[in-house]
Amino acid sequence: MPKPGTITAVKGFRDVLPEESRRWRELEAVAAEVFGAYGFGEIRLPVVERTELFARSLGEATDVVEKEMYTFVDRDEASLTLRPEATAGVVRAYLENGLVTSDPTVRLFYRGPMFRRERPQRGRYRQFYQIGAEIFGRDDALVDAELLVMLTRYLDAVGARATLELNSVGDARCRPAYRDRLRAFARAHLDALCADCHRRAERNPLRLFDCKVETCRAVLLRAPRIADNLCDACRTHFDEVRALLDRQGVAYVLRPELVRGLDYYVRTAFELVAEGLGAQNAVGGGGRYDGLVAALGGPEVAGVGFALGVERLAMATGTTARSDARVRVAVLPLDARAVPPALALATRLRDEHWAVALEASGRSLKALLRSADRRGARLAIIIGEDELRTGRATIRDLAQRRDVKDALPLDAAAAELSRRLDALDEAAPARSTDA
Ligand code: AMP
C-alpha cells in the first residue's frame, strides 16, 4: 500500500509493467503480420474526438454514450470525448482523408487505448487497449467470412482459445418491426424488469439485452429473437456467411440473442469468448455496420470490423517466460577511474545489440558479481586497477564461477568484442534464470 499522501493512479487506470508489455508487443506484432496478409494497413488515430462523433455513431441511448464517456469542455468550449472505441474515429478519418473517394474498398487496422467509465473489476478497466480492424466498401458475405477467418487465425497464432459466437441482427428493413415486437414484449413484462430496462424498452429496446441484472436476463431469455425475424436479404447474407465459414472449417456457435452494445451494427454480429477469464470473458467482438459511414456524413459505403481487448487477450494467452532485458553480460567497474572505460566498453557492446548491465563502481567485487548474477548475466567483465594498467579486462564466467583464460583488450573493436563474447556465451551452460 502506498503511504498516505502519495499520489496513486486513478481508479480503473493501470500501469503495464515490462513483463506484460512485452506480451502486448508480441500480440501487436502478430496482429500486424497476420492482418498484413489479408491486405490491412495500419491507421493511428487521435484519442480525442468531438463528442458528437460518438453520440451520432454509437447511438444516444447506449450505455457507452449515456454513462461511460469521458467528456469535457475544451477551452474553446468544444465538447470533446476520450474515445470509448475506435470504429467511429476510423470512419471519420476515412472520410476526412478522402480514402472514400480514392478507393472506397479499404482495409485498416488500429491499436491503442480506449476509455470508458465502467465499474472497474478484473478484466475491466477505464482505460483499456484494443487491436481492431475495419473493412470498408464491401457488403458481400465473403468479406464477413474473410474477416472471421483472419480473426480465428490470429487467435490461433497468439495461442488464445476462444469460441466464436455468431448472430445476424438484421438491418433497416427488418429491425424496426423486430424492435416493435421486442418493445411489446417488454411492456408485457414490465413488472419483472428493472427501471433501466423500462427506459430501454421505450427508447431503444435492443439495448434490453445489455442489461446485467439477473432477473431481467431471465425474462429476456423468452423475448422474441432477431434471428427469427430477419428479412430475406439478411437471411440470405447470414446463410452465405455461415456456409463460407463451414466450408473453411471455422467453428462457431449461434447466439440468437447476441445484439452487441452499440446501435450501428447490422447483419453479422459476433463475439469471441474465452475460458478462464471469469465474468469479463469476451476477448473481442464486432460486426457489420453498413449505415455508419452515411450516418457520419459520407456516401452509402458498407463496413465490417472487430475489436479485441488486449488486456483480456494477454490474460487468455498467458505471458511468455522470456524476459525483455535478457542481460548476457555485466560490466563491472571497480573504482571511479574504471568508469569511463566501462561505459565505453558497454556502449560498444550495446551497439552490437548485446544486453549489457553496467554496474555502479565503488562496491566490492563480491557484491558486483552477485548483482550481475541476479540480473541473469552469463559473463562479467571486470575492470579494476590491474585491468586499467594492463589494458585488458578480466572475463568471469558466472556459471562456472571462474575467470576465462584470455583477458579482453579494453580497446578491442566492437565486432571483435562481440565475437569473443559470443563464443564464450555459447560455451557457457544455460542458466536457470533464462528458463
Ligand atoms: P466492445 O466493442 O465493447 O465489444 O469491446 C471489444 C472488446 O474490448 C471486448 O470484447 C473486450 O475484450 C474489450 N473491452 C471492452 N471494454 C473493456 C474494458 N472496460 N476493459 C477491458 N477490456 C474491455
Short mmCIF file of C-alpha atoms and ligand atoms in Angstrom, two decimals:
data_model
loop_
_atom_site.label_atom_id
_atom_site.label_comp_id
_atom_site.label_asym_id
_atom_site.label_seq_id
_atom_site.Cartn_x
_atom_site.Cartn_y
_atom_site.Cartn_z
CA MET A 1 0.00 0.00 0.00
CA PRO A 2 1.32 3.47 -0.82
CA LYS A 3 1.92 5.81 2.13
CA PRO A 4 -0.87 8.28 2.89
CA GLY A 5 -0.34 11.40 0.81
CA THR A 6 1.31 9.51 -2.06
CA ILE A 7 -0.22 10.16 -5.45
CA THR A 8 -1.66 6.98 -6.95
CA ALA A 9 -3.12 6.16 -10.36
CA VAL A 10 -6.78 6.98 -10.95
CA LYS A 11 -9.26 4.18 -10.23
CA GLY A 12 -9.67 1.97 -13.29
CA PHE A 13 -6.42 3.20 -14.84
CA ARG A 14 -3.44 0.91 -14.56
CA ASP A 15 0.24 0.61 -15.34
CA VAL A 16 1.50 -2.03 -17.74
CA LEU A 17 4.86 -3.23 -16.48
CA PRO A 18 7.63 -4.66 -18.68
CA GLU A 19 6.66 -8.31 -18.40
CA GLU A 20 3.10 -7.62 -19.50
CA SER A 21 4.01 -5.01 -22.10
CA ARG A 22 6.40 -7.49 -23.72
CA ARG A 23 3.44 -9.80 -24.24
CA TRP A 24 1.41 -6.91 -25.63
CA ARG A 25 4.18 -6.14 -28.10
CA GLU A 26 4.02 -9.74 -29.30
CA LEU A 27 0.23 -9.58 -29.59
CA GLU A 28 0.56 -6.41 -31.64
CA ALA A 29 3.38 -7.71 -33.81
CA VAL A 30 1.48 -10.89 -34.67
CA ALA A 31 -1.60 -8.78 -35.49
CA ALA A 32 0.39 -6.61 -37.90
CA GLU A 33 1.79 -9.73 -39.56
CA VAL A 34 -1.45 -11.72 -39.82
CA PHE A 35 -3.61 -8.73 -40.77
CA GLY A 36 -1.00 -7.69 -43.34
CA ALA A 37 -1.52 -10.97 -45.17
CA TYR A 38 -5.18 -10.00 -45.54
CA GLY A 39 -4.36 -6.61 -47.01
CA PHE A 40 -4.75 -4.38 -43.94
CA GLY A 41 -2.72 -1.22 -43.40
CA GLU A 42 -2.34 0.42 -40.01
CA ILE A 43 -4.05 3.67 -39.08
CA ARG A 44 -3.05 5.67 -35.99
CA LEU A 45 -5.82 7.81 -34.65
CA PRO A 46 -6.18 10.57 -32.08
CA VAL A 47 -7.58 9.52 -28.70
CA VAL A 48 -9.73 12.65 -28.51
CA GLU A 49 -12.64 13.28 -30.87
CA ARG A 50 -15.62 15.59 -30.92
CA THR A 51 -18.33 14.25 -28.61
CA GLU A 52 -20.83 14.45 -31.44
CA LEU A 53 -18.95 11.77 -33.38
CA PHE A 54 -19.76 9.19 -30.72
CA ALA A 55 -23.25 10.44 -29.95
CA ARG A 56 -24.11 10.13 -33.65
CA SER A 57 -22.45 6.80 -34.35
CA LEU A 58 -22.84 4.72 -31.20
CA GLY A 59 -26.43 5.74 -30.56
CA GLU A 60 -27.77 8.15 -27.93
CA ALA A 61 -29.43 5.50 -25.81
CA THR A 62 -26.43 3.20 -25.45
CA ASP A 63 -24.73 2.61 -22.11
CA VAL A 64 -21.46 3.89 -23.53
CA VAL A 65 -22.87 7.25 -24.61
CA GLU A 66 -25.22 7.70 -21.67
CA LYS A 67 -22.97 6.75 -18.81
CA GLU A 68 -19.46 5.84 -19.77
CA MET A 69 -17.85 8.55 -21.84
CA TYR A 70 -15.09 10.82 -20.56
CA THR A 71 -16.40 14.08 -21.94
CA PHE A 72 -15.05 17.54 -21.20
CA VAL A 73 -15.39 21.04 -22.49
CA ASP A 74 -12.24 22.36 -24.12
CA ARG A 75 -11.09 25.96 -23.60
CA ASP A 76 -12.78 26.97 -26.86
CA GLU A 77 -15.96 25.42 -25.50
CA ALA A 78 -15.98 22.47 -27.91
CA SER A 79 -17.27 19.29 -26.26
CA LEU A 80 -14.59 16.63 -26.61
CA THR A 81 -14.52 12.97 -25.60
CA LEU A 82 -11.77 10.44 -24.96
CA ARG A 83 -12.64 7.76 -27.49
CA PRO A 84 -14.61 4.86 -25.99
CA GLU A 85 -13.96 2.81 -29.14
CA ALA A 86 -12.21 3.37 -32.44
CA THR A 87 -14.62 2.49 -35.25
CA ALA A 88 -16.25 5.94 -35.24
CA GLY A 89 -12.80 7.55 -35.43
CA VAL A 90 -11.72 5.26 -38.27
CA VAL A 91 -14.84 6.22 -40.22
CA ARG A 92 -14.20 9.90 -39.55
CA ALA A 93 -10.60 9.53 -40.74
CA TYR A 94 -11.70 7.51 -43.76
CA LEU A 95 -14.00 10.34 -44.82
CA GLU A 96 -11.80 13.24 -43.77
CA ASN A 97 -8.70 11.94 -45.55
CA GLY A 98 -10.55 11.25 -48.78
CA LEU A 99 -9.92 7.50 -48.67
CA VAL A 100 -13.56 7.04 -49.54
CA THR A 101 -13.11 8.79 -52.87
CA SER A 102 -9.74 7.35 -53.88
CA ASP A 103 -10.71 3.74 -53.22
CA PRO A 104 -13.81 3.06 -51.16
CA THR A 105 -12.72 -0.52 -50.50
CA VAL A 106 -10.14 -0.02 -47.80
CA ARG A 107 -8.82 -2.28 -45.04
CA LEU A 108 -7.46 -0.62 -41.93
CA PHE A 109 -6.30 -1.89 -38.57
CA TYR A 110 -5.56 0.06 -35.40
CA ARG A 111 -4.39 -0.42 -31.85
CA GLY A 112 -4.39 1.81 -28.83
CA PRO A 113 -6.14 2.88 -25.65
CA MET A 114 -9.89 3.35 -25.29
CA PHE A 115 -11.69 4.98 -22.34
CA ARG A 116 -14.97 4.00 -20.74
CA ARG A 117 -16.14 4.91 -17.29
CA GLU A 118 -17.31 1.42 -16.38
CA ARG A 119 -17.18 -0.15 -12.94
CA PRO A 120 -13.64 -1.50 -12.72
CA GLN A 121 -13.08 -5.16 -11.97
CA ARG A 122 -10.75 -7.93 -13.10
CA GLY A 123 -10.52 -7.63 -16.89
CA ARG A 124 -12.49 -4.38 -16.95
CA TYR A 125 -10.72 -1.04 -16.79
CA ARG A 126 -11.49 2.56 -17.55
CA GLN A 127 -8.52 2.79 -19.87
CA PHE A 128 -8.05 -0.38 -21.85
CA TYR A 129 -6.39 -1.26 -25.12
CA GLN A 130 -7.81 -2.66 -28.28
CA ILE A 131 -6.50 -4.09 -31.51
CA GLY A 132 -9.11 -3.77 -34.22
CA ALA A 133 -9.69 -3.92 -37.95
CA GLU A 134 -12.25 -2.48 -40.36
CA ILE A 135 -13.12 -3.23 -43.98
CA PHE A 136 -14.98 -0.55 -45.93
CA GLY A 137 -16.76 -0.72 -49.26
CA ARG A 138 -17.88 -4.34 -49.40
CA ASP A 139 -21.22 -5.70 -48.33
CA ASP A 140 -20.81 -9.26 -49.61
CA ALA A 141 -20.77 -12.21 -47.25
CA LEU A 142 -17.28 -13.10 -48.45
CA VAL A 143 -15.65 -10.22 -46.54
CA ASP A 144 -17.50 -11.09 -43.34
CA ALA A 145 -16.20 -14.63 -43.72
CA GLU A 146 -12.70 -13.42 -44.60
CA LEU A 147 -12.61 -11.17 -41.54
CA LEU A 148 -13.73 -14.01 -39.28
CA VAL A 149 -11.22 -16.42 -40.79
CA MET A 150 -8.49 -13.85 -40.17
CA LEU A 151 -9.67 -13.35 -36.60
CA THR A 152 -9.62 -17.04 -35.79
CA ARG A 153 -6.21 -17.40 -37.45
CA TYR A 154 -4.92 -14.54 -35.35
CA LEU A 155 -6.26 -16.02 -32.12
CA ASP A 156 -4.67 -19.36 -33.01
CA ALA A 157 -1.37 -17.63 -33.76
CA VAL A 158 -1.26 -15.99 -30.32
CA GLY A 159 -2.48 -19.11 -28.55
CA ALA A 160 -5.88 -17.77 -27.43
CA ARG A 161 -8.65 -20.32 -27.18
CA ALA A 162 -11.90 -18.55 -27.80
CA THR A 163 -15.34 -19.51 -29.02
CA LEU A 164 -16.80 -17.52 -31.89
CA GLU A 165 -20.42 -16.61 -31.15
CA LEU A 166 -22.36 -15.52 -34.19
CA ASN A 167 -25.67 -13.85 -34.98
CA SER A 168 -27.34 -11.62 -37.52
CA VAL A 169 -29.00 -8.52 -36.11
CA GLY A 170 -30.94 -7.62 -39.26
CA ASP A 171 -30.93 -4.25 -40.96
CA ALA A 172 -33.01 -1.14 -41.55
CA ARG A 173 -35.62 -3.22 -43.33
CA CYS A 174 -36.29 -5.90 -40.75
CA ARG A 175 -35.10 -4.41 -37.48
CA PRO A 176 -37.78 -1.74 -36.97
CA ALA A 177 -40.55 -4.36 -36.97
CA TYR A 178 -38.49 -6.54 -34.65
CA ARG A 179 -37.84 -3.60 -32.35
CA ASP A 180 -41.59 -3.05 -32.07
CA ARG A 181 -42.15 -6.69 -31.20
CA LEU A 182 -39.45 -6.53 -28.57
CA ARG A 183 -40.94 -3.35 -27.10
CA ALA A 184 -44.35 -5.01 -26.94
CA PHE A 185 -42.78 -7.98 -25.17
CA ALA A 186 -41.06 -5.70 -22.64
CA ARG A 187 -44.24 -3.75 -21.97
CA ALA A 188 -45.99 -7.02 -21.25
CA HIS A 189 -43.28 -7.89 -18.69
CA LEU A 190 -42.62 -4.52 -17.07
CA ASP A 191 -43.17 -5.87 -13.55
CA ALA A 192 -40.19 -8.17 -13.89
CA LEU A 193 -37.85 -5.62 -15.45
CA CYS A 194 -35.58 -3.05 -13.77
CA ALA A 195 -36.00 0.72 -14.10
CA ASP A 196 -33.19 0.92 -16.67
CA CYS A 197 -35.00 -1.68 -18.77
CA HIS A 198 -38.24 0.31 -18.60
CA ARG A 199 -36.36 3.19 -20.16
CA ARG A 200 -34.59 0.95 -22.68
CA ALA A 201 -37.90 -0.58 -23.74
CA GLU A 202 -39.18 2.84 -24.78
CA ARG A 203 -36.05 4.45 -26.17
CA ASN A 204 -34.05 1.60 -27.68
CA PRO A 205 -35.45 -1.88 -26.98
CA LEU A 206 -32.44 -3.74 -28.45
CA ARG A 207 -30.42 -2.41 -25.54
CA LEU A 208 -32.56 -4.54 -23.21
CA PHE A 209 -30.11 -7.31 -23.99
CA ASP A 210 -27.26 -5.27 -22.47
CA CYS A 211 -28.87 -5.43 -19.03
CA LYS A 212 -26.68 -7.12 -16.46
CA VAL A 213 -29.43 -7.66 -13.87
CA GLU A 214 -30.01 -11.41 -13.49
CA THR A 215 -33.80 -11.21 -13.19
CA CYS A 216 -34.03 -9.10 -16.34
CA ARG A 217 -31.79 -11.52 -18.19
CA ALA A 218 -34.04 -14.38 -17.19
CA VAL A 219 -37.07 -12.57 -18.63
CA LEU A 220 -35.24 -11.71 -21.81
CA LEU A 221 -34.44 -15.35 -22.49
CA ARG A 222 -38.10 -15.64 -23.50
CA ALA A 223 -38.11 -12.48 -25.66
CA PRO A 224 -38.55 -12.69 -29.44
CA ARG A 225 -35.23 -13.09 -31.18
CA ILE A 226 -33.90 -11.06 -34.05
CA ALA A 227 -32.58 -14.19 -35.73
CA ASP A 228 -36.17 -15.39 -36.16
CA ASN A 229 -37.27 -12.04 -37.60
CA LEU A 230 -34.82 -11.41 -40.43
CA CYS A 231 -35.90 -10.19 -43.86
CA ASP A 232 -35.00 -12.34 -46.86
CA ALA A 233 -31.90 -10.32 -47.81
CA CYS A 234 -30.49 -10.50 -44.28
CA ARG A 235 -31.33 -14.19 -44.03
CA THR A 236 -29.51 -14.90 -47.33
CA HIS A 237 -26.49 -12.86 -46.31
CA PHE A 238 -26.26 -14.69 -42.98
CA ASP A 239 -26.66 -18.10 -44.64
CA GLU A 240 -23.84 -17.25 -47.03
CA VAL A 241 -21.51 -16.16 -44.24
CA ARG A 242 -22.22 -19.37 -42.38
CA ALA A 243 -21.75 -21.55 -45.45
CA LEU A 244 -18.36 -19.98 -46.13
CA LEU A 245 -17.25 -20.45 -42.53
CA ASP A 246 -18.45 -24.05 -42.59
CA ARG A 247 -16.55 -24.75 -45.80
CA GLN A 248 -13.46 -23.16 -44.30
CA GLY A 249 -13.81 -25.23 -41.14
CA VAL A 250 -14.21 -22.21 -38.83
CA ALA A 251 -16.14 -23.30 -35.75
CA TYR A 252 -18.81 -21.02 -34.27
CA VAL A 253 -21.91 -21.22 -32.13
CA LEU A 254 -25.14 -19.41 -32.98
CA ARG A 255 -26.26 -16.93 -30.31
CA PRO A 256 -29.69 -15.68 -31.42
CA GLU A 257 -29.88 -13.13 -28.58
CA LEU A 258 -26.50 -11.55 -29.32
CA VAL A 259 -27.07 -7.90 -30.27
CA ARG A 260 -23.82 -6.12 -29.26
CA GLY A 261 -23.79 -2.95 -27.22
CA LEU A 262 -23.79 -0.32 -29.96
CA ASP A 263 -26.52 0.79 -32.32
CA TYR A 264 -24.60 0.82 -35.55
CA TYR A 265 -24.38 -2.91 -36.12
CA VAL A 266 -26.42 -4.55 -38.90
CA ARG A 267 -26.50 -8.13 -40.13
CA THR A 268 -23.42 -10.06 -38.96
CA ALA A 269 -22.61 -9.58 -35.27
CA PHE A 270 -20.17 -11.68 -33.30
CA GLU A 271 -18.28 -12.05 -30.07
CA LEU A 272 -15.27 -14.07 -29.03
CA VAL A 273 -15.48 -15.62 -25.63
CA ALA A 274 -12.53 -17.20 -23.85
CA GLU A 275 -12.50 -19.68 -21.00
CA GLY A 276 -10.96 -18.96 -17.63
CA LEU A 277 -11.35 -15.19 -17.64
CA GLY A 278 -14.16 -15.00 -15.10
CA ALA A 279 -17.06 -12.60 -15.60
CA GLN A 280 -15.29 -10.49 -18.22
CA ASN A 281 -14.80 -13.29 -20.69
CA ALA A 282 -15.29 -11.51 -24.04
CA VAL A 283 -11.92 -11.08 -25.71
CA GLY A 284 -13.40 -9.36 -28.71
CA GLY A 285 -16.39 -8.58 -30.80
CA GLY A 286 -17.55 -6.88 -33.90
CA GLY A 287 -19.85 -6.95 -36.85
CA ARG A 288 -21.19 -5.19 -39.87
CA TYR A 289 -22.12 -1.50 -39.82
CA ASP A 290 -23.33 -0.67 -43.31
CA GLY A 291 -25.15 2.54 -42.38
CA LEU A 292 -22.43 4.13 -40.29
CA VAL A 293 -20.41 5.87 -43.00
CA ALA A 294 -23.57 7.54 -44.33
CA ALA A 295 -24.71 8.43 -40.79
CA LEU A 296 -21.43 10.30 -40.35
CA GLY A 297 -21.96 12.34 -43.50
CA GLY A 298 -20.35 10.08 -46.11
CA PRO A 299 -21.80 8.14 -49.03
CA GLU A 300 -23.51 4.77 -48.64
CA VAL A 301 -20.44 2.64 -48.02
CA ALA A 302 -20.63 -0.68 -46.23
CA GLY A 303 -18.35 -1.58 -43.34
CA VAL A 304 -17.46 -4.54 -41.16
CA GLY A 305 -14.92 -4.85 -38.38
CA PHE A 306 -13.94 -6.08 -34.94
CA ALA A 307 -12.05 -5.06 -31.83
CA LEU A 308 -10.07 -7.27 -29.47
CA GLY A 309 -9.28 -6.35 -25.86
CA VAL A 310 -5.53 -6.55 -25.34
CA GLU A 311 -5.66 -6.98 -21.53
CA ARG A 312 -8.02 -9.92 -21.89
CA LEU A 313 -6.06 -11.42 -24.78
CA ALA A 314 -2.96 -11.27 -22.62
CA MET A 315 -4.88 -12.90 -19.75
CA ALA A 316 -6.22 -15.60 -22.07
CA THR A 317 -2.84 -16.44 -23.55
CA GLY A 318 -0.54 -16.03 -20.56
CA THR A 319 2.87 -14.48 -20.57
CA THR A 320 5.96 -15.95 -22.13
CA ALA A 321 8.81 -16.89 -19.82
CA ARG A 322 11.46 -14.98 -21.73
CA SER A 323 12.38 -11.74 -20.11
CA ASP A 324 12.76 -8.48 -22.01
CA ALA A 325 16.09 -7.21 -20.83
CA ARG A 326 17.86 -10.52 -21.16
CA VAL A 327 21.17 -9.42 -19.79
CA ARG A 328 24.00 -11.50 -21.15
CA VAL A 329 26.96 -9.50 -19.96
CA ALA A 330 27.62 -7.33 -16.93
CA VAL A 331 30.37 -4.74 -17.00
CA LEU A 332 31.79 -4.13 -13.53
CA PRO A 333 33.95 -1.06 -12.93
CA LEU A 334 35.64 -1.49 -9.56
CA ASP A 335 36.51 2.16 -8.94
CA ALA A 336 35.87 5.66 -10.29
CA ARG A 337 38.79 5.53 -12.73
CA ALA A 338 37.33 2.39 -14.31
CA VAL A 339 34.02 4.09 -15.04
CA PRO A 340 34.85 5.82 -18.38
CA PRO A 341 36.36 2.68 -20.00
CA ALA A 342 33.48 0.62 -18.56
CA LEU A 343 30.93 2.94 -20.15
CA ALA A 344 32.85 2.86 -23.45
CA LEU A 345 33.02 -0.93 -23.44
CA ALA A 346 29.36 -1.33 -22.53
CA THR A 347 28.34 1.14 -25.24
CA ARG A 348 30.33 -0.71 -27.89
CA LEU A 349 28.70 -3.98 -26.86
CA ARG A 350 25.25 -2.42 -26.81
CA ASP A 351 25.90 -1.05 -30.29
CA GLU A 352 26.30 -4.71 -31.27
CA HIS A 353 22.91 -5.43 -29.63
CA TRP A 354 24.19 -7.15 -26.54
CA ALA A 355 22.02 -6.57 -23.49
CA VAL A 356 24.55 -5.23 -21.00
CA ALA A 357 24.17 -4.45 -17.32
CA LEU A 358 26.53 -1.71 -16.26
CA GLU A 359 27.05 -1.67 -12.51
CA ALA A 360 27.95 1.30 -10.34
CA SER A 361 31.56 1.44 -9.17
CA GLY A 362 32.66 1.53 -5.58
CA ARG A 363 31.10 -1.70 -4.37
CA SER A 364 33.03 -4.83 -3.53
CA LEU A 365 33.74 -7.27 -6.34
CA LYS A 366 31.69 -9.84 -4.48
CA ALA A 367 28.65 -7.54 -4.34
CA LEU A 368 29.03 -6.63 -8.01
CA LEU A 369 29.25 -10.28 -9.07
CA ARG A 370 26.20 -11.13 -7.02
CA SER A 371 24.25 -8.32 -8.65
CA ALA A 372 25.41 -9.43 -12.15
CA ASP A 373 24.33 -12.95 -11.37
CA ARG A 374 20.93 -11.77 -10.15
CA ARG A 375 20.35 -9.96 -13.43
CA GLY A 376 20.98 -13.23 -15.27
CA ALA A 377 24.31 -12.35 -16.88
CA ARG A 378 26.44 -15.26 -18.06
CA LEU A 379 29.62 -13.31 -18.25
CA ALA A 380 31.01 -10.46 -16.21
CA ILE A 381 33.69 -8.11 -17.49
CA ILE A 382 35.70 -6.78 -14.58
CA ILE A 383 37.67 -3.53 -14.82
CA GLY A 384 39.80 -2.71 -11.78
CA GLU A 385 43.26 -1.33 -11.09
CA ASP A 386 45.11 -4.25 -12.67
CA GLU A 387 42.95 -4.18 -15.74
CA LEU A 388 43.47 -0.46 -16.24
CA ARG A 389 47.22 -0.99 -16.00
CA THR A 390 47.37 -3.90 -18.44
CA GLY A 391 44.58 -2.59 -20.70
CA ARG A 392 42.88 -5.97 -20.54
CA ALA A 393 39.62 -6.69 -18.73
CA THR A 394 39.06 -9.92 -16.84
CA ILE A 395 36.14 -12.02 -18.03
CA ARG A 396 34.39 -14.09 -15.40
CA ASP A 397 32.22 -17.00 -16.43
CA LEU A 398 29.45 -16.62 -13.85
CA ALA A 399 28.02 -20.10 -14.32
CA GLN A 400 31.40 -21.81 -13.95
CA ARG A 401 32.46 -19.33 -11.28
CA ARG A 402 35.90 -18.85 -12.77
CA ASP A 403 37.81 -16.41 -14.93
CA VAL A 404 38.19 -17.09 -18.61
CA LYS A 405 41.78 -17.61 -19.68
CA ASP A 406 42.08 -14.85 -22.28
CA ALA A 407 41.53 -11.37 -20.93
CA LEU A 408 39.70 -8.89 -23.12
CA PRO A 409 41.59 -5.94 -24.62
CA LEU A 410 39.78 -2.83 -23.34
CA ASP A 411 40.22 -1.10 -26.66
CA ALA A 412 39.05 -4.05 -28.77
CA ALA A 413 36.70 -3.10 -31.59
CA ALA A 414 33.01 -3.77 -31.06
CA ALA A 415 32.88 -6.60 -33.60
CA GLU A 416 35.89 -8.30 -32.00
CA LEU A 417 34.37 -7.97 -28.51
CA SER A 418 31.13 -9.37 -29.76
CA ARG A 419 32.83 -12.33 -31.46
CA ARG A 420 34.82 -13.21 -28.33
CA LEU A 421 31.81 -12.97 -26.04
CA ASP A 422 29.59 -14.87 -28.46
CA ALA A 423 31.93 -17.84 -28.36
CA LEU A 424 32.08 -17.75 -24.55
CA ASP A 425 28.37 -17.22 -24.20
CA GLU A 426 27.57 -20.21 -26.37
CA ALA A 427 30.02 -22.40 -24.48
CA ALA A 428 28.54 -21.40 -21.10
CA PRO A 429 25.87 -23.73 -19.73
CA ALA A 430 22.29 -22.44 -19.86
CA ARG A 431 21.38 -20.56 -16.72
CA SER A 432 18.33 -21.42 -14.73
CA THR A 433 17.17 -17.79 -14.73
CA ASP A 434 16.80 -18.00 -18.53
CA ALA A 435 14.41 -20.91 -18.44
P1 AMP B 1 -16.75 -3.98 -27.33
O1 AMP B 1 -16.68 -3.19 -28.58
O2 AMP B 1 -17.34 -3.26 -26.18
O3 AMP B 1 -17.36 -5.35 -27.53
O4 AMP B 1 -15.26 -4.26 -26.94
C1 AMP B 1 -14.46 -5.16 -27.64
C2 AMP B 1 -13.51 -5.82 -26.67
O5 AMP B 1 -12.77 -4.85 -25.96
C3 AMP B 1 -14.20 -6.62 -25.59
O6 AMP B 1 -14.51 -7.91 -26.03
C4 AMP B 1 -13.15 -6.64 -24.51
O7 AMP B 1 -12.18 -7.63 -24.76
C5 AMP B 1 -12.52 -5.29 -24.64
N1 AMP B 1 -13.09 -4.35 -23.67
C6 AMP B 1 -14.23 -3.63 -23.78
N2 AMP B 1 -14.42 -2.87 -22.69
C7 AMP B 1 -13.39 -3.11 -21.86
C8 AMP B 1 -13.00 -2.63 -20.56
N3 AMP B 1 -13.70 -1.70 -19.91
N4 AMP B 1 -11.86 -3.12 -20.02
C9 AMP B 1 -11.11 -4.04 -20.67
N5 AMP B 1 -11.42 -4.51 -21.89
C10 AMP B 1 -12.53 -4.06 -22.48
#
